[in-house]
Coordinates of N, CA and C in Angstrom, one line a residue:
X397 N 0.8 -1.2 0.0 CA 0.0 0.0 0.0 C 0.9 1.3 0.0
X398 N 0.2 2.4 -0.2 CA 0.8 3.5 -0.5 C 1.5 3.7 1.2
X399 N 2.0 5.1 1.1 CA 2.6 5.9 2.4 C 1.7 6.2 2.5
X400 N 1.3 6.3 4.1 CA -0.2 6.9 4.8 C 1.0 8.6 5.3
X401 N 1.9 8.6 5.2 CA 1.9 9.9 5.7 C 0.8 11.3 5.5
X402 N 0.5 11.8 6.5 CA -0.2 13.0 5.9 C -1.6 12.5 5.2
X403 N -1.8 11.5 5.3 CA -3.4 11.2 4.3 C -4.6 10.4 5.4
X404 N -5.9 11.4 5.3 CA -6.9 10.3 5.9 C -7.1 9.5 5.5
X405 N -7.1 8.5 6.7 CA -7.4 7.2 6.4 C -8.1 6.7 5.2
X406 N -9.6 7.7 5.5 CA -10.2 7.0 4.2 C -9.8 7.2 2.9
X407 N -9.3 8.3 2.8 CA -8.2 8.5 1.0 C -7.5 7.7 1.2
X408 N -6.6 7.5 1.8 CA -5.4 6.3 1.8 C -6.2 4.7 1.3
X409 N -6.9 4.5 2.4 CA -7.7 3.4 2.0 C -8.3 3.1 0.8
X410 N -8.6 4.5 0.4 CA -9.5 3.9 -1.3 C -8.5 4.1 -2.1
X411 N -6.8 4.6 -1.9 CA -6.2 4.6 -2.5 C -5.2 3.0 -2.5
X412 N -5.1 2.4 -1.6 CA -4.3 1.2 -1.3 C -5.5 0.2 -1.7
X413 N -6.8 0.1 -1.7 CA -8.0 -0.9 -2.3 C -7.7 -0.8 -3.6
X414 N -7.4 0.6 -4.1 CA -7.5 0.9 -5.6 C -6.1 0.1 -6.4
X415 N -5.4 0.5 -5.9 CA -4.0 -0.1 -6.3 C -4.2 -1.7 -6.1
X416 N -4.7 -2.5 -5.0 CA -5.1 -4.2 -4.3 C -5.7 -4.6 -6.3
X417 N -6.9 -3.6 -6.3 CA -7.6 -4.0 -7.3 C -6.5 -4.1 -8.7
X418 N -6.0 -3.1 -8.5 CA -5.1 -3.0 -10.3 C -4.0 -4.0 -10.1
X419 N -3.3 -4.6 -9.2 CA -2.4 -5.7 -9.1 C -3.6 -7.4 -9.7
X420 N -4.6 -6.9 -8.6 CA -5.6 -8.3 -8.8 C -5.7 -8.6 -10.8
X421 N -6.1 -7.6 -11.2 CA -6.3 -7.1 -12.1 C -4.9 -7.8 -13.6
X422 N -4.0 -7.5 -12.8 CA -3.2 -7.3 -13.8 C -2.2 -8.6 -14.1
X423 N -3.1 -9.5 -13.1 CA -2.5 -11.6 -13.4 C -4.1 -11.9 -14.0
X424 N -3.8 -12.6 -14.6 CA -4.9 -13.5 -15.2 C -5.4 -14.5 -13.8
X425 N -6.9 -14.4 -13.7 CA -7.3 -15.1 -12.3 C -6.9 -14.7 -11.0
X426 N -6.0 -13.3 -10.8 CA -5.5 -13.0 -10.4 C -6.5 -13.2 -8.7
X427 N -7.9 -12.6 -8.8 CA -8.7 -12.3 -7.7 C -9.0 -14.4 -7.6
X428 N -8.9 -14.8 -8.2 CA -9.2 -16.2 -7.4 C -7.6 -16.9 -7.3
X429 N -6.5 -16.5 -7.7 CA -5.5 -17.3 -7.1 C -5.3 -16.6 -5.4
X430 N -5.6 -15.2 -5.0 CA -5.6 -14.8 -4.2 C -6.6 -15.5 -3.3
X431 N -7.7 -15.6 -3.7 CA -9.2 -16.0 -2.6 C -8.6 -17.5 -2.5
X432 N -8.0 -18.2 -3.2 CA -7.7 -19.8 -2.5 C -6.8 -19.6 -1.8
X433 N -5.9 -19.0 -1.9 CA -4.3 -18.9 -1.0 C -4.8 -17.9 0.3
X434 N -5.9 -17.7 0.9 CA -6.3 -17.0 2.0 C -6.0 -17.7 2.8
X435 N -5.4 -17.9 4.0 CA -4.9 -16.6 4.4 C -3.3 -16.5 4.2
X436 N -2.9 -15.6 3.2 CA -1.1 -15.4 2.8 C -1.0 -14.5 3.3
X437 N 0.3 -14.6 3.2 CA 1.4 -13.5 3.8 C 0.9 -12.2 3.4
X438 N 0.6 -12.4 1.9 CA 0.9 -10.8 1.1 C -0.8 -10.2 1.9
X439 N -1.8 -10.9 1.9 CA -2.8 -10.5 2.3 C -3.0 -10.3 3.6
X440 N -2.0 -11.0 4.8 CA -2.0 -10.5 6.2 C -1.1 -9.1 6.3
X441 N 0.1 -9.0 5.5 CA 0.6 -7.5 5.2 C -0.2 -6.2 5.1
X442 N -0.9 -6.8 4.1 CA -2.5 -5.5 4.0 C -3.0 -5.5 4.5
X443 N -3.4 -6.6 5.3 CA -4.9 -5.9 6.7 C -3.7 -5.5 7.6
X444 N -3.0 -5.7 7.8 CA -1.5 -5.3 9.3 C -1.5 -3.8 9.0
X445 N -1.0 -3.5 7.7 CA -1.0 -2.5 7.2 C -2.0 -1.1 7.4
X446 N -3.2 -1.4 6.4 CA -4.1 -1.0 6.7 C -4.7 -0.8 8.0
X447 N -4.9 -1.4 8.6 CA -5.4 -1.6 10.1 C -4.5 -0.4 11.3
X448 N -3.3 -0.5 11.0 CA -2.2 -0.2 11.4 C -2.4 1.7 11.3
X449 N -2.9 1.8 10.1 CA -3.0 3.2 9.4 C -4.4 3.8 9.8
X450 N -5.6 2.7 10.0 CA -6.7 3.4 10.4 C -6.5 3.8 12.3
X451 N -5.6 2.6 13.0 CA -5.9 2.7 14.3 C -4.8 4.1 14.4
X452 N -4.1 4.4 14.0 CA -3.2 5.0 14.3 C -4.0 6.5 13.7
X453 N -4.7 6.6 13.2 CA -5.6 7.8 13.0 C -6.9 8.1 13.7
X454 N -7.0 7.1 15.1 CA -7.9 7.0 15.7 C -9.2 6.4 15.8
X455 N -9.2 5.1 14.6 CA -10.2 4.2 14.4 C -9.8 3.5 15.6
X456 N -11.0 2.8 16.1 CA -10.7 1.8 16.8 C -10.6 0.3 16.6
X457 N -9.9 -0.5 16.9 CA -9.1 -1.7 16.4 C -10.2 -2.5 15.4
X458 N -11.6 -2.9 16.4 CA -12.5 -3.5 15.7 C -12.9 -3.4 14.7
X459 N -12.9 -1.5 14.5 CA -13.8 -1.2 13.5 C -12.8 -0.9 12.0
X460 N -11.6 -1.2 12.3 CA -10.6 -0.8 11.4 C -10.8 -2.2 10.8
X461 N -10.5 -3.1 11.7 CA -10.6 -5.0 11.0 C -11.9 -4.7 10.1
X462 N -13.3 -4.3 10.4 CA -14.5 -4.5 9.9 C -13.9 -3.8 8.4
X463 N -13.7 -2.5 8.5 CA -13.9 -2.4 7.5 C -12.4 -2.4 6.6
X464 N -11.5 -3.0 6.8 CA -10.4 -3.6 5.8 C -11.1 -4.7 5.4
X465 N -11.3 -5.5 6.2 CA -12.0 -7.0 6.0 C -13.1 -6.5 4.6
X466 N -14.4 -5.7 5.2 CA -15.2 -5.7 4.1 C -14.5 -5.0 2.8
X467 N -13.6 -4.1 2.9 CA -12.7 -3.6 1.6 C -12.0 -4.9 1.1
X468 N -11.6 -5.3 1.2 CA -10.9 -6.3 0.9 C -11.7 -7.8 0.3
X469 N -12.5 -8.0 1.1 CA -14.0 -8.7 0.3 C -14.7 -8.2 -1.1
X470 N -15.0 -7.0 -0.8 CA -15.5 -6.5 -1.7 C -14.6 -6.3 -3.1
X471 N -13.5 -6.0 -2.9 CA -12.6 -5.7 -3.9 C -12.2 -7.0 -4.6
X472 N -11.8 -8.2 -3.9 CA -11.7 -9.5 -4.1 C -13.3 -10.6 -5.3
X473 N -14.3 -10.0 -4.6 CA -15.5 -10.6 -5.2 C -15.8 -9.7 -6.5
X474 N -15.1 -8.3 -6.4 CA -15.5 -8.0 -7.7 C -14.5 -8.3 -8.8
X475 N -13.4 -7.9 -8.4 CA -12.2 -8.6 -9.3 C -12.7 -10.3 -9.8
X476 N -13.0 -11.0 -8.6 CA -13.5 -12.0 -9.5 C -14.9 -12.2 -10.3
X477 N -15.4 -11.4 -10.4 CA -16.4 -11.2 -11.4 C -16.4 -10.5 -12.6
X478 N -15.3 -9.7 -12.2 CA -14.4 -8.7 -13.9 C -13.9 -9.6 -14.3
X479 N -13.3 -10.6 -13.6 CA -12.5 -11.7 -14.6 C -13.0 -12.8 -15.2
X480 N -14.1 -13.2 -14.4 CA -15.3 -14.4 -15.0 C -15.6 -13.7 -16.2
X481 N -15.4 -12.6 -16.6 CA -16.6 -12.2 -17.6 C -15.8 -12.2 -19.2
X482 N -15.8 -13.5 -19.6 CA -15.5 -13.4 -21.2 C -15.7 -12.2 -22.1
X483 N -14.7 -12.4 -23.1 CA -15.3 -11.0 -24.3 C -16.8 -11.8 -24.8
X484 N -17.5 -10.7 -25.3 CA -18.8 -11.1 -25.8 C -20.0 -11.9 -25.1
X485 N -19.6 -12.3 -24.1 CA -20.2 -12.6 -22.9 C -22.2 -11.7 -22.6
X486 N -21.4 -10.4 -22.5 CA -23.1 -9.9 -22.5 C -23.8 -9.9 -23.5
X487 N -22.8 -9.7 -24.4 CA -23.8 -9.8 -26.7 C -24.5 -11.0 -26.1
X488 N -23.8 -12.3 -25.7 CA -24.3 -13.6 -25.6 C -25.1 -14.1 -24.3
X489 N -25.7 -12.6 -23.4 CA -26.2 -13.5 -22.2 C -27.9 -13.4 -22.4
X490 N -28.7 -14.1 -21.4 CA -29.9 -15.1 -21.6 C -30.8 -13.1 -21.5
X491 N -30.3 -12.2 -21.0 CA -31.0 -11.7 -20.7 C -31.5 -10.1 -21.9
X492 N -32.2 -10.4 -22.6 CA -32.9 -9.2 -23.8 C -32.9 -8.0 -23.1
X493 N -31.8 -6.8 -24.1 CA -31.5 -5.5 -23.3 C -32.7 -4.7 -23.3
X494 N -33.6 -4.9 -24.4 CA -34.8 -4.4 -24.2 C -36.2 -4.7 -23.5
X495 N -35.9 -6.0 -22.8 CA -36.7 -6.9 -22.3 C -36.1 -6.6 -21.3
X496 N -35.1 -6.3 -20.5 CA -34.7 -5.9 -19.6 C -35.3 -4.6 -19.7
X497 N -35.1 -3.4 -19.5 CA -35.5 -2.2 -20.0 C -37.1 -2.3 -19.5
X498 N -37.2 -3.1 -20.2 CA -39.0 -2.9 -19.6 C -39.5 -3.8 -18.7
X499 N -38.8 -4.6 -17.9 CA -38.7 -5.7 -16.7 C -38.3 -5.1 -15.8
X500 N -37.1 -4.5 -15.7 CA -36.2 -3.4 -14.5 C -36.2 -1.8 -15.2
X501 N -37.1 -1.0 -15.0 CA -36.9 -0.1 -15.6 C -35.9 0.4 -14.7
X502 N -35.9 0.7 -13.7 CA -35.4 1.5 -12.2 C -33.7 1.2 -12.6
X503 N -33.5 -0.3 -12.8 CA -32.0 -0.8 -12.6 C -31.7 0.0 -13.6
X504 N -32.3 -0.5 -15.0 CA -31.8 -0.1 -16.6 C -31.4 1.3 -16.5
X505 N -32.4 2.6 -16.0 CA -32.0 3.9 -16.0 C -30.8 3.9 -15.0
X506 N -30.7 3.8 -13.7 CA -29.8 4.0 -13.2 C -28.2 3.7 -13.6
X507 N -28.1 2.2 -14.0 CA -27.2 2.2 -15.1 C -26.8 2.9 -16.0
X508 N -27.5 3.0 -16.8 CA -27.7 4.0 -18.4 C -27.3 5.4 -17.8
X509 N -28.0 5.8 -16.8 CA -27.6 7.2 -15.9 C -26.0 7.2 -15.4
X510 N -25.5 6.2 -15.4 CA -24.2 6.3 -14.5 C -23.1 6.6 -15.4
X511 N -23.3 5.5 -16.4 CA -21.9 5.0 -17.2 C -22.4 6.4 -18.7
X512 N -23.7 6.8 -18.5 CA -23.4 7.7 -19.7 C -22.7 9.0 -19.7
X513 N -22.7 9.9 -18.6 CA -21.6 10.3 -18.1 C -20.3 10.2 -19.0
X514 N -19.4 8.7 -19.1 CA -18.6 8.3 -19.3 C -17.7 8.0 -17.8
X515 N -18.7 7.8 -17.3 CA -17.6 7.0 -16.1 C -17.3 5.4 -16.1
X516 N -16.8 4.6 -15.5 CA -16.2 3.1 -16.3 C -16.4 2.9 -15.3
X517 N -15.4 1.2 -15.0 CA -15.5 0.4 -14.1 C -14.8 1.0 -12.8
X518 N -13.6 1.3 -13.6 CA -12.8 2.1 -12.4 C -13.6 3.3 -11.7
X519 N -14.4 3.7 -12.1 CA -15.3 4.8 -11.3 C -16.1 4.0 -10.7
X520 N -16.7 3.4 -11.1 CA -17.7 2.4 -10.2 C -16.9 1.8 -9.0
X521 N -15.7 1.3 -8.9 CA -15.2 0.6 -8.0 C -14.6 1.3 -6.6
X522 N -14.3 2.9 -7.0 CA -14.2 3.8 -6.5 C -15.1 4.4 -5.5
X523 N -16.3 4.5 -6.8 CA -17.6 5.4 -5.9 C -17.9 4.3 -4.8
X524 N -18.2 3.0 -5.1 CA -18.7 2.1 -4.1 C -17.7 1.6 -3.0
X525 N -16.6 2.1 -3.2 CA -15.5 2.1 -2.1 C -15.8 3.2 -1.3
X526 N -16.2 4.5 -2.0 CA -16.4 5.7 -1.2 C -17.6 5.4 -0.5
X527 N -18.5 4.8 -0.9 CA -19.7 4.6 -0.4 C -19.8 3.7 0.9
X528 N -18.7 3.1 0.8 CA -18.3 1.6 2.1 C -17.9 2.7 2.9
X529 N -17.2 3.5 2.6 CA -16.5 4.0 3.9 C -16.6 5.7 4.1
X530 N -17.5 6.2 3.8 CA -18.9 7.5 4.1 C -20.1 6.9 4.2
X531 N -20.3 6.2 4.9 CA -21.8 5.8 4.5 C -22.5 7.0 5.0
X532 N -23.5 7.3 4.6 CA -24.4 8.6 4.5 C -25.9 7.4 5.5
X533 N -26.6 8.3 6.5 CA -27.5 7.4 7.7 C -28.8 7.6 6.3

């Protein structure tokens, strides 16, 4: 992970998840050779780490585990679902984009609202990291 000098935790954190992901990313299967070899070294480094950086900025121990653990879940399950996904995969899935569209309207727009923007995956992985760790009551 990055240097936490001078950075709040939670930037640091979505900055050292962000980086977890582009390594996962950047081996083929990378998020499931990781998820079988649990618990390794390189992955007790990063909660030590991380944990290390929240308590020391005044999280307290439990809640620092809670939420590396769920960053680190989350980051892990999605990487392995970026990587399940064949090219041509959605051309070829069971589900009609217009049949969808008028089955889920709510999902379809909110989608269609996100990414038209032009924001990607890496924004998505981001915002919902920001979202783990601001949660709004």
């Amino acid at each position: 992970p990055p240097d936490a000098t001078g950075i709040p935790w939670r930037d640091w954190l979505l900055d050292a998840a962000s980086h977890f992901r582009r390594t996962l990313l950047a081996h083929r299967d990378g998020a499931r050779v990781v998820a079988a070899a649990q618990p390794s070294p390189a992955m007790a480094a990063f909660s030590e780490r991380a944990m290390f950086v929240l308590v020391a900025q005044g999280e307290p121990l439990r809640r620092a585990r809670l939420l590396v653990l769920l960053v680190e879940r989350f980051t892990l399950g999605l990487v392995l679902e970026e990587q399940s996904n064949s090219p041509g995969q959605l051309e070829n899935s069971a589900l009609d984009p217009q049949e969808a569209a008028s089955r889920y309207p709510t999902l379809t727009t909110a989608i269609l609202e996100y990414f038209s923007a032009g924001a990607t995956l890496d924004d998505l992985y981001r915002d919902s990291i920001r979202l783990i760790l601001n949660p709004q009551p």
